[in-house]
């Protein structure tokens, strides 16, 4: 009898608990009635592409985030959500492709946008934030710096085509050692610019080292006395004692020659979007064009876009 009473009491307690839980769940508002607050994830910006431009954007993103911290401090109409900006590299081709397919909100490109690419983002926006030049760079210990510091465009083409294979072939006063060629891989914007403005369709030598990033290419020049490569002016300016540059047809890659357009091996630094930029994206693009963003570009050795 006592056993039955305990069983009934236990069943009553369990039933009461079920009713309480059901009652609580009925008081919860449905998902459609919840306020539609954007999460930090939806407010984030994904940016990537050019290995030349990505360090500039990463530094600027850090400055931007540190200054404002939340989006409402940039624009009071935006939610009070933390500013989160992801920046990655991968090359200019990857930057354009990822902007088109939506992997990135903003693609970073260090070359001109092709017409076929523009067709895939008819409502997109292309913003030039600066310029870069490709220097003909060698190791400072290479004797060419003193013996033959100026090359013709034709000589440069023959070196990178593999027609001039040793330093002595270039000049009898130079040592009889093989020239080591370092170039960007085909996904890099630099390879397109170098092909268009120097090689003009002549293939790069098969023995050339195909380097996946501009930073790594600069590293090859710094590490090997016999290496020659085309290195971004910004990286040269960041490593003035470790990289030497040669003049091209008597014109050196000085700021004056870059600004005036005398030095020809140049390329734009672009931020591209598939569609019209969303508010947060446009605010960061505007920041890159502001005095603060321009200062980062200049500090890292590049030329900010004209105001």
mmCIF file of N, CA and C in Angstrom, residues 135-246:
data_model
loop_
_atom_site.group_PDB
_atom_site.id
_atom_site.type_symbol
_atom_site.label_atom_id
_atom_site.label_comp_id
_atom_site.label_asym_id
_atom_site.label_seq_id
_atom_site.Cartn_x
_atom_site.Cartn_y
_atom_site.Cartn_z
ATOM 1 N N UNK A 135 60.397 47.310 -58.842
ATOM 2 C CA UNK A 135 61.805 47.640 -59.036
ATOM 3 C C UNK A 135 62.552 46.402 -59.528
ATOM 4 N N UNK A 136 63.604 46.635 -60.263
ATOM 5 C CA UNK A 136 64.496 45.543 -60.647
ATOM 6 C C UNK A 136 65.513 45.444 -59.510
ATOM 7 N N UNK A 137 65.342 44.417 -58.692
ATOM 8 C CA UNK A 137 66.036 44.350 -57.412
ATOM 9 C C UNK A 137 67.099 43.256 -57.373
ATOM 10 N N UNK A 138 68.206 43.571 -56.695
ATOM 11 C CA UNK A 138 69.295 42.606 -56.509
ATOM 12 C C UNK A 138 69.804 42.708 -55.075
ATOM 13 N N UNK A 139 70.620 41.759 -54.708
ATOM 14 C CA UNK A 139 71.269 41.778 -53.409
ATOM 15 C C UNK A 139 72.342 42.882 -53.400
ATOM 16 N N UNK A 140 72.450 43.658 -52.327
ATOM 17 C CA UNK A 140 73.447 44.747 -52.284
ATOM 18 C C UNK A 140 74.885 44.268 -52.483
ATOM 19 N N UNK A 141 75.169 42.989 -52.203
ATOM 20 C CA UNK A 141 76.525 42.458 -52.367
ATOM 21 C C UNK A 141 76.821 42.076 -53.813
ATOM 22 N N UNK A 142 75.809 42.098 -54.670
ATOM 23 C CA UNK A 142 76.011 41.784 -56.076
ATOM 24 C C UNK A 142 76.815 42.917 -56.726
ATOM 25 N N UNK A 143 77.870 42.567 -57.451
ATOM 26 C CA UNK A 143 78.764 43.577 -58.042
ATOM 27 C C UNK A 143 78.073 44.437 -59.092
ATOM 28 N N UNK A 144 76.916 43.976 -59.592
ATOM 29 C CA UNK A 144 76.214 44.757 -60.600
ATOM 30 C C UNK A 144 75.821 46.137 -60.076
ATOM 31 N N UNK A 145 75.635 46.254 -58.780
ATOM 32 C CA UNK A 145 75.260 47.531 -58.165
ATOM 33 C C UNK A 145 76.314 48.595 -58.453
ATOM 34 N N UNK A 146 77.581 48.188 -58.512
ATOM 35 C CA UNK A 146 78.668 49.134 -58.776
ATOM 36 C C UNK A 146 79.105 49.123 -60.246
ATOM 37 N N UNK A 147 79.061 47.950 -60.873
ATOM 38 C CA UNK A 147 79.572 47.823 -62.248
ATOM 39 C C UNK A 147 78.550 48.282 -63.292
ATOM 40 N N UNK A 148 77.284 47.899 -63.101
ATOM 41 C CA UNK A 148 76.269 48.200 -64.117
ATOM 42 C C UNK A 148 74.921 48.481 -63.435
ATOM 43 N N UNK A 149 74.798 49.637 -62.783
ATOM 44 C CA UNK A 149 73.586 49.935 -62.008
ATOM 45 C C UNK A 149 72.373 50.345 -62.842
ATOM 46 N N UNK A 150 72.568 50.416 -64.160
ATOM 47 C CA UNK A 150 71.467 50.810 -65.052
ATOM 48 C C UNK A 150 71.325 49.755 -66.156
ATOM 49 N N UNK A 151 70.108 49.234 -66.330
ATOM 50 C CA UNK A 151 69.841 48.258 -67.380
ATOM 51 C C UNK A 151 68.843 48.820 -68.376
ATOM 52 N N UNK A 152 68.963 48.385 -69.607
ATOM 53 C CA UNK A 152 67.945 48.756 -70.595
ATOM 54 C C UNK A 152 66.767 47.804 -70.437
ATOM 55 N N UNK A 153 65.622 48.216 -70.935
ATOM 56 C CA UNK A 153 64.438 47.357 -70.883
ATOM 57 C C UNK A 153 64.685 46.055 -71.655
ATOM 58 N N UNK A 154 65.447 46.160 -72.744
ATOM 59 C CA UNK A 154 65.756 44.977 -73.551
ATOM 60 C C UNK A 154 66.646 44.008 -72.778
ATOM 61 N N UNK A 155 67.607 44.534 -72.045
ATOM 62 C CA UNK A 155 68.482 43.674 -71.233
ATOM 63 C C UNK A 155 67.671 42.950 -70.153
ATOM 64 N N UNK A 156 66.761 43.671 -69.537
ATOM 65 C CA UNK A 156 65.927 43.066 -68.487
ATOM 66 C C UNK A 156 65.087 41.933 -69.075
ATOM 67 N N UNK A 157 64.512 42.185 -70.247
ATOM 68 C CA UNK A 157 63.696 41.165 -70.900
ATOM 69 C C UNK A 157 64.530 39.925 -71.217
ATOM 70 N N UNK A 158 65.752 40.113 -71.705
ATOM 71 C CA UNK A 158 66.606 38.980 -72.054
ATOM 72 C C UNK A 158 67.082 38.217 -70.822
ATOM 73 N N UNK A 159 67.258 38.915 -69.718
ATOM 74 C CA UNK A 159 67.638 38.241 -68.470
ATOM 75 C C UNK A 159 66.504 37.324 -68.020
ATOM 76 N N UNK A 160 65.291 37.870 -67.956
ATOM 77 C CA UNK A 160 64.168 37.098 -67.430
ATOM 78 C C UNK A 160 63.647 36.063 -68.426
ATOM 79 N N UNK A 161 63.989 36.233 -69.701
ATOM 80 C CA UNK A 161 63.633 35.218 -70.695
ATOM 81 C C UNK A 161 64.628 34.063 -70.690
ATOM 82 N N UNK A 162 65.748 34.242 -69.999
ATOM 83 C CA UNK A 162 66.766 33.192 -69.932
ATOM 84 C C UNK A 162 67.785 33.262 -71.037
ATOM 85 N N UNK A 163 67.772 34.333 -71.832
ATOM 86 C CA UNK A 163 68.747 34.481 -72.916
ATOM 87 C C UNK A 163 70.112 34.909 -72.374
ATOM 88 N N UNK A 164 70.115 35.646 -71.293
ATOM 89 C CA UNK A 164 71.364 36.003 -70.590
ATOM 90 C C UNK A 164 71.373 35.173 -69.310
ATOM 91 N N UNK A 165 72.263 34.199 -69.253
ATOM 92 C CA UNK A 165 72.212 33.212 -68.167
ATOM 93 C C UNK A 165 73.224 33.449 -67.044
ATOM 94 N N UNK A 166 74.305 34.181 -67.349
ATOM 95 C CA UNK A 166 75.305 34.456 -66.311
ATOM 96 C C UNK A 166 75.513 35.961 -66.192
ATOM 97 N N UNK A 167 76.064 36.379 -65.060
ATOM 98 C CA UNK A 167 76.326 37.800 -64.859
ATOM 99 C C UNK A 167 77.402 38.289 -65.825
ATOM 100 N N UNK A 168 78.350 37.427 -66.130
ATOM 101 C CA UNK A 168 79.428 37.814 -67.052
ATOM 102 C C UNK A 168 78.898 38.054 -68.465
ATOM 103 N N UNK A 169 77.856 37.313 -68.853
ATOM 104 C CA UNK A 169 77.234 37.551 -70.159
ATOM 105 C C UNK A 169 76.623 38.950 -70.228
ATOM 106 N N UNK A 170 76.185 39.427 -69.094
ATOM 107 C CA UNK A 170 75.587 40.768 -69.034
ATOM 108 C C UNK A 170 76.662 41.836 -69.119
ATOM 109 N N UNK A 171 77.793 41.592 -68.439
ATOM 110 C CA UNK A 171 78.919 42.536 -68.466
ATOM 111 C C UNK A 171 80.193 41.758 -68.152
ATOM 112 N N UNK A 172 81.254 41.907 -68.982
ATOM 113 C CA UNK A 172 82.501 41.144 -68.786
ATOM 114 C C UNK A 172 83.149 41.371 -67.419
ATOM 115 N N UNK A 173 82.842 42.478 -66.779
ATOM 116 C CA UNK A 173 83.450 42.782 -65.479
ATOM 117 C C UNK A 173 82.761 42.044 -64.329
ATOM 118 N N UNK A 174 81.633 41.419 -64.629
ATOM 119 C CA UNK A 174 80.882 40.709 -63.598
ATOM 120 C C UNK A 174 81.326 39.248 -63.543
ATOM 121 N N UNK A 175 81.128 38.571 -62.412
ATOM 122 C CA UNK A 175 81.590 37.175 -62.266
ATOM 123 C C UNK A 175 80.835 36.202 -63.163
ATOM 124 N N UNK A 176 81.500 35.111 -63.486
ATOM 125 C CA UNK A 176 80.904 34.076 -64.336
ATOM 126 C C UNK A 176 80.095 33.104 -63.465
ATOM 127 N N UNK A 177 79.000 33.628 -62.912
ATOM 128 C CA UNK A 177 78.117 32.817 -62.067
ATOM 129 C C UNK A 177 76.697 32.885 -62.631
ATOM 130 N N UNK A 178 75.914 31.808 -62.465
ATOM 131 C CA UNK A 178 74.552 31.807 -63.001
ATOM 132 C C UNK A 178 73.673 32.872 -62.351
ATOM 133 N N UNK A 179 72.843 33.484 -63.164
ATOM 134 C CA UNK A 179 71.844 34.420 -62.653
ATOM 135 C C UNK A 179 70.666 33.607 -62.122
ATOM 136 N N UNK A 180 70.227 33.902 -60.919
ATOM 137 C CA UNK A 180 69.063 33.242 -60.318
ATOM 138 C C UNK A 180 67.858 34.162 -60.472
ATOM 139 N N UNK A 181 66.846 33.697 -61.209
ATOM 140 C CA UNK A 181 65.662 34.516 -61.472
ATOM 141 C C UNK A 181 64.575 34.232 -60.443
ATOM 142 N N UNK A 182 63.974 35.286 -59.900
ATOM 143 C CA UNK A 182 62.862 35.139 -58.963
ATOM 144 C C UNK A 182 61.696 35.989 -59.462
ATOM 145 N N UNK A 183 60.541 35.340 -59.672
ATOM 146 C CA UNK A 183 59.365 36.040 -60.191
ATOM 147 C C UNK A 183 58.133 35.620 -59.387
ATOM 148 N N UNK A 184 57.077 36.418 -59.479
ATOM 149 C CA UNK A 184 55.821 36.022 -58.852
ATOM 150 C C UNK A 184 55.147 34.933 -59.669
ATOM 151 N N UNK A 185 54.351 34.093 -58.987
ATOM 152 C CA UNK A 185 53.578 33.085 -59.716
ATOM 153 C C UNK A 185 52.486 33.776 -60.523
ATOM 154 N N UNK A 186 51.816 33.019 -61.362
ATOM 155 C CA UNK A 186 50.842 33.606 -62.285
ATOM 156 C C UNK A 186 49.631 34.203 -61.582
ATOM 157 N N UNK A 187 49.393 33.827 -60.316
ATOM 158 C CA UNK A 187 48.257 34.382 -59.583
ATOM 159 C C UNK A 187 48.517 35.775 -59.056
ATOM 160 N N UNK A 188 49.754 36.211 -59.111
ATOM 161 C CA UNK A 188 50.103 37.528 -58.583
ATOM 162 C C UNK A 188 49.889 38.637 -59.593
ATOM 163 N N UNK A 189 49.465 39.794 -59.113
ATOM 164 C CA UNK A 189 49.277 40.941 -59.998
ATOM 165 C C UNK A 189 50.584 41.396 -60.605
ATOM 166 N N UNK A 190 51.685 41.207 -59.870
ATOM 167 C CA UNK A 190 52.992 41.639 -60.367
ATOM 168 C C UNK A 190 53.381 40.909 -61.643
ATOM 169 N N UNK A 191 53.033 39.632 -61.747
ATOM 170 C CA UNK A 191 53.402 38.861 -62.940
ATOM 171 C C UNK A 191 52.720 39.427 -64.184
ATOM 172 N N UNK A 192 51.468 39.858 -64.028
ATOM 173 C CA UNK A 192 50.748 40.437 -65.169
ATOM 174 C C UNK A 192 51.372 41.760 -65.593
ATOM 175 N N UNK A 193 51.677 42.608 -64.607
ATOM 176 C CA UNK A 193 52.269 43.915 -64.901
ATOM 177 C C UNK A 193 53.630 43.745 -65.567
ATOM 178 N N UNK A 194 54.446 42.828 -65.044
ATOM 179 C CA UNK A 194 55.781 42.620 -65.597
ATOM 180 C C UNK A 194 55.702 42.085 -67.025
ATOM 181 N N UNK A 195 54.742 41.206 -67.260
ATOM 182 C CA UNK A 195 54.555 40.669 -68.613
ATOM 183 C C UNK A 195 54.149 41.768 -69.591
ATOM 184 N N UNK A 196 53.198 42.609 -69.156
ATOM 185 C CA UNK A 196 52.683 43.648 -70.042
ATOM 186 C C UNK A 196 53.701 44.744 -70.318
ATOM 187 N N UNK A 197 54.468 45.132 -69.289
ATOM 188 C CA UNK A 197 55.309 46.315 -69.419
ATOM 189 C C UNK A 197 56.774 46.019 -69.698
ATOM 190 N N UNK A 198 57.188 44.783 -69.449
ATOM 191 C CA UNK A 198 58.590 44.437 -69.704
ATOM 192 C C UNK A 198 58.709 43.303 -70.728
ATOM 193 N N UNK A 199 58.101 42.166 -70.437
ATOM 194 C CA UNK A 199 58.261 40.993 -71.304
ATOM 195 C C UNK A 199 57.482 41.117 -72.602
ATOM 196 N N UNK A 200 56.349 41.802 -72.556
ATOM 197 C CA UNK A 200 55.509 42.037 -73.742
ATOM 198 C C UNK A 200 55.222 40.739 -74.503
ATOM 199 N N UNK A 201 54.874 39.694 -73.751
ATOM 200 C CA UNK A 201 54.499 38.418 -74.359
ATOM 201 C C UNK A 201 55.605 37.390 -74.432
ATOM 202 N N UNK A 202 56.855 37.811 -74.255
ATOM 203 C CA UNK A 202 57.967 36.856 -74.245
ATOM 204 C C UNK A 202 57.904 36.034 -72.962
ATOM 205 N N UNK A 203 57.947 34.707 -73.063
ATOM 206 C CA UNK A 203 57.805 33.880 -71.852
ATOM 207 C C UNK A 203 58.968 34.047 -70.879
ATOM 208 N N UNK A 204 58.665 33.970 -69.593
ATOM 209 C CA UNK A 204 59.685 33.932 -68.549
ATOM 210 C C UNK A 204 60.423 32.593 -68.655
ATOM 211 N N UNK A 205 61.724 32.590 -68.369
ATOM 212 C CA UNK A 205 62.522 31.361 -68.430
ATOM 213 C C UNK A 205 61.947 30.274 -67.523
ATOM 214 N N UNK A 206 61.982 29.040 -68.001
ATOM 215 C CA UNK A 206 61.408 27.925 -67.244
ATOM 216 C C UNK A 206 62.123 27.703 -65.915
ATOM 217 N N UNK A 207 63.408 28.077 -65.848
ATOM 218 C CA UNK A 207 64.172 27.844 -64.622
ATOM 219 C C UNK A 207 63.914 28.925 -63.552
ATOM 220 N N UNK A 208 63.142 29.945 -63.887
ATOM 221 C CA UNK A 208 62.845 31.006 -62.916
ATOM 222 C C UNK A 208 62.084 30.435 -61.724
ATOM 223 N N UNK A 209 62.407 30.918 -60.540
ATOM 224 C CA UNK A 209 61.708 30.498 -59.324
ATOM 225 C C UNK A 209 60.359 31.210 -59.253
ATOM 226 N N UNK A 210 59.289 30.441 -59.193
ATOM 227 C CA UNK A 210 57.936 31.006 -59.106
ATOM 228 C C UNK A 210 57.595 31.172 -57.622
ATOM 229 N N UNK A 211 57.486 32.402 -57.169
ATOM 230 C CA UNK A 211 57.332 32.694 -55.737
ATOM 231 C C UNK A 211 55.880 33.070 -55.432
ATOM 232 N N UNK A 212 55.280 32.517 -54.356
ATOM 233 C CA UNK A 212 53.856 32.719 -54.084
ATOM 234 C C UNK A 212 53.465 34.057 -53.469
ATOM 235 N N UNK A 213 54.443 34.845 -53.035
ATOM 236 C CA UNK A 213 54.098 36.153 -52.466
ATOM 237 C C UNK A 213 55.227 37.135 -52.723
ATOM 238 N N UNK A 214 54.895 38.428 -52.697
ATOM 239 C CA UNK A 214 55.915 39.443 -52.936
ATOM 240 C C UNK A 214 56.922 39.488 -51.793
ATOM 241 N N UNK A 215 56.459 39.245 -50.569
ATOM 242 C CA UNK A 215 57.373 39.225 -49.435
ATOM 243 C C UNK A 215 58.408 38.117 -49.563
ATOM 244 N N UNK A 216 57.957 36.942 -50.005
ATOM 245 C CA UNK A 216 58.870 35.811 -50.186
ATOM 246 C C UNK A 216 59.839 36.075 -51.335
ATOM 247 N N UNK A 217 59.356 36.758 -52.381
ATOM 248 C CA UNK A 217 60.224 37.096 -53.503
ATOM 249 C C UNK A 217 61.343 38.030 -53.035
ATOM 250 N N UNK A 218 60.973 39.046 -52.244
ATOM 251 C CA UNK A 218 61.967 39.972 -51.695
ATOM 252 C C UNK A 218 62.969 39.207 -50.835
ATOM 253 N N UNK A 219 62.468 38.212 -50.101
ATOM 254 C CA UNK A 219 63.340 37.393 -49.267
ATOM 255 C C UNK A 219 64.387 36.641 -50.075
ATOM 256 N N UNK A 220 64.006 36.149 -51.255
ATOM 257 C CA UNK A 220 64.943 35.438 -52.131
ATOM 258 C C UNK A 220 66.084 36.362 -52.564
ATOM 259 N N UNK A 221 65.723 37.611 -52.867
ATOM 260 C CA UNK A 221 66.748 38.586 -53.270
ATOM 261 C C UNK A 221 67.683 38.877 -52.099
ATOM 262 N N UNK A 222 67.126 39.004 -50.911
ATOM 263 C CA UNK A 222 67.940 39.318 -49.733
ATOM 264 C C UNK A 222 68.850 38.153 -49.339
ATOM 265 N N UNK A 223 68.419 36.927 -49.633
ATOM 266 C CA UNK A 223 69.144 35.740 -49.178
ATOM 267 C C UNK A 223 70.232 35.258 -50.136
ATOM 268 N N UNK A 224 70.150 35.652 -51.418
ATOM 269 C CA UNK A 224 71.062 35.093 -52.415
ATOM 270 C C UNK A 224 71.695 36.211 -53.243
ATOM 271 N N UNK A 225 73.001 36.276 -53.203
ATOM 272 C CA UNK A 225 73.722 37.352 -53.893
ATOM 273 C C UNK A 225 73.510 37.312 -55.406
ATOM 274 N N UNK A 226 73.175 36.157 -55.973
ATOM 275 C CA UNK A 226 73.028 36.041 -57.425
ATOM 276 C C UNK A 226 71.583 36.151 -57.912
ATOM 277 N N UNK A 227 70.656 36.449 -57.010
ATOM 278 C CA UNK A 227 69.243 36.538 -57.395
ATOM 279 C C UNK A 227 68.904 37.925 -57.924
ATOM 280 N N UNK A 228 68.082 37.954 -58.969
ATOM 281 C CA UNK A 228 67.492 39.191 -59.468
ATOM 282 C C UNK A 228 65.984 38.956 -59.572
ATOM 283 N N UNK A 229 65.209 39.924 -59.174
ATOM 284 C CA UNK A 229 63.759 39.784 -59.231
ATOM 285 C C UNK A 229 63.091 41.130 -59.326
ATOM 286 N N UNK A 230 61.799 41.133 -59.591
ATOM 287 C CA UNK A 230 61.068 42.400 -59.576
ATOM 288 C C UNK A 230 60.346 42.493 -58.228
ATOM 289 N N UNK A 231 60.742 43.476 -57.446
ATOM 290 C CA UNK A 231 60.275 43.602 -56.067
ATOM 291 C C UNK A 231 59.521 44.912 -55.883
ATOM 292 N N UNK A 232 58.419 44.821 -55.185
ATOM 293 C CA UNK A 232 57.593 45.986 -54.897
ATOM 294 C C UNK A 232 58.404 47.086 -54.220
ATOM 295 N N UNK A 233 58.166 48.327 -54.626
ATOM 296 C CA UNK A 233 58.903 49.465 -54.068
ATOM 297 C C UNK A 233 58.707 49.578 -52.558
ATOM 298 N N UNK A 234 57.527 49.210 -52.078
ATOM 299 C CA UNK A 234 57.269 49.287 -50.644
ATOM 300 C C UNK A 234 58.200 48.385 -49.859
ATOM 301 N N UNK A 235 58.427 47.169 -50.358
ATOM 302 C CA UNK A 235 59.316 46.235 -49.671
ATOM 303 C C UNK A 235 60.766 46.686 -49.752
ATOM 304 N N UNK A 236 61.122 47.349 -50.839
ATOM 305 C CA UNK A 236 62.474 47.910 -50.949
ATOM 306 C C UNK A 236 62.654 49.005 -49.903
ATOM 307 N N UNK A 237 61.655 49.875 -49.778
ATOM 308 C CA UNK A 237 61.729 50.962 -48.810
ATOM 309 C C UNK A 237 61.745 50.451 -47.373
ATOM 310 N N UNK A 238 61.123 49.280 -47.151
ATOM 311 C CA UNK A 238 61.114 48.693 -45.806
ATOM 312 C C UNK A 238 62.424 47.971 -45.492
ATOM 313 N N UNK A 239 63.219 47.671 -46.537
ATOM 314 C CA UNK A 239 64.483 46.936 -46.353
ATOM 315 C C UNK A 239 65.616 47.625 -47.118
ATOM 316 N N UNK A 240 65.863 48.899 -46.818
ATOM 317 C CA UNK A 240 66.800 49.680 -47.642
ATOM 318 C C UNK A 240 68.232 49.157 -47.657
ATOM 319 N N UNK A 241 68.652 48.474 -46.605
ATOM 320 C CA UNK A 241 70.031 47.974 -46.544
ATOM 321 C C UNK A 241 70.163 46.542 -47.046
ATOM 322 N N UNK A 242 69.039 45.910 -47.365
ATOM 323 C CA UNK A 242 69.066 44.498 -47.749
ATOM 324 C C UNK A 242 68.712 44.268 -49.216
ATOM 325 N N UNK A 243 68.191 45.317 -49.878
ATOM 326 C CA UNK A 243 67.818 45.214 -51.296
ATOM 327 C C UNK A 243 68.329 46.453 -52.027
ATOM 328 N N UNK A 244 68.967 46.233 -53.158
ATOM 329 C CA UNK A 244 69.383 47.352 -54.014
ATOM 330 C C UNK A 244 68.578 47.298 -55.310
ATOM 331 N N UNK A 245 68.320 48.483 -55.877
ATOM 332 C CA UNK A 245 67.528 48.529 -57.112
ATOM 333 C C UNK A 245 68.347 49.119 -58.246
ATOM 334 N N UNK A 246 68.022 48.685 -59.445
ATOM 335 C CA UNK A 246 68.703 49.162 -60.642
ATOM 336 C C UNK A 246 67.794 50.120 -61.407
#
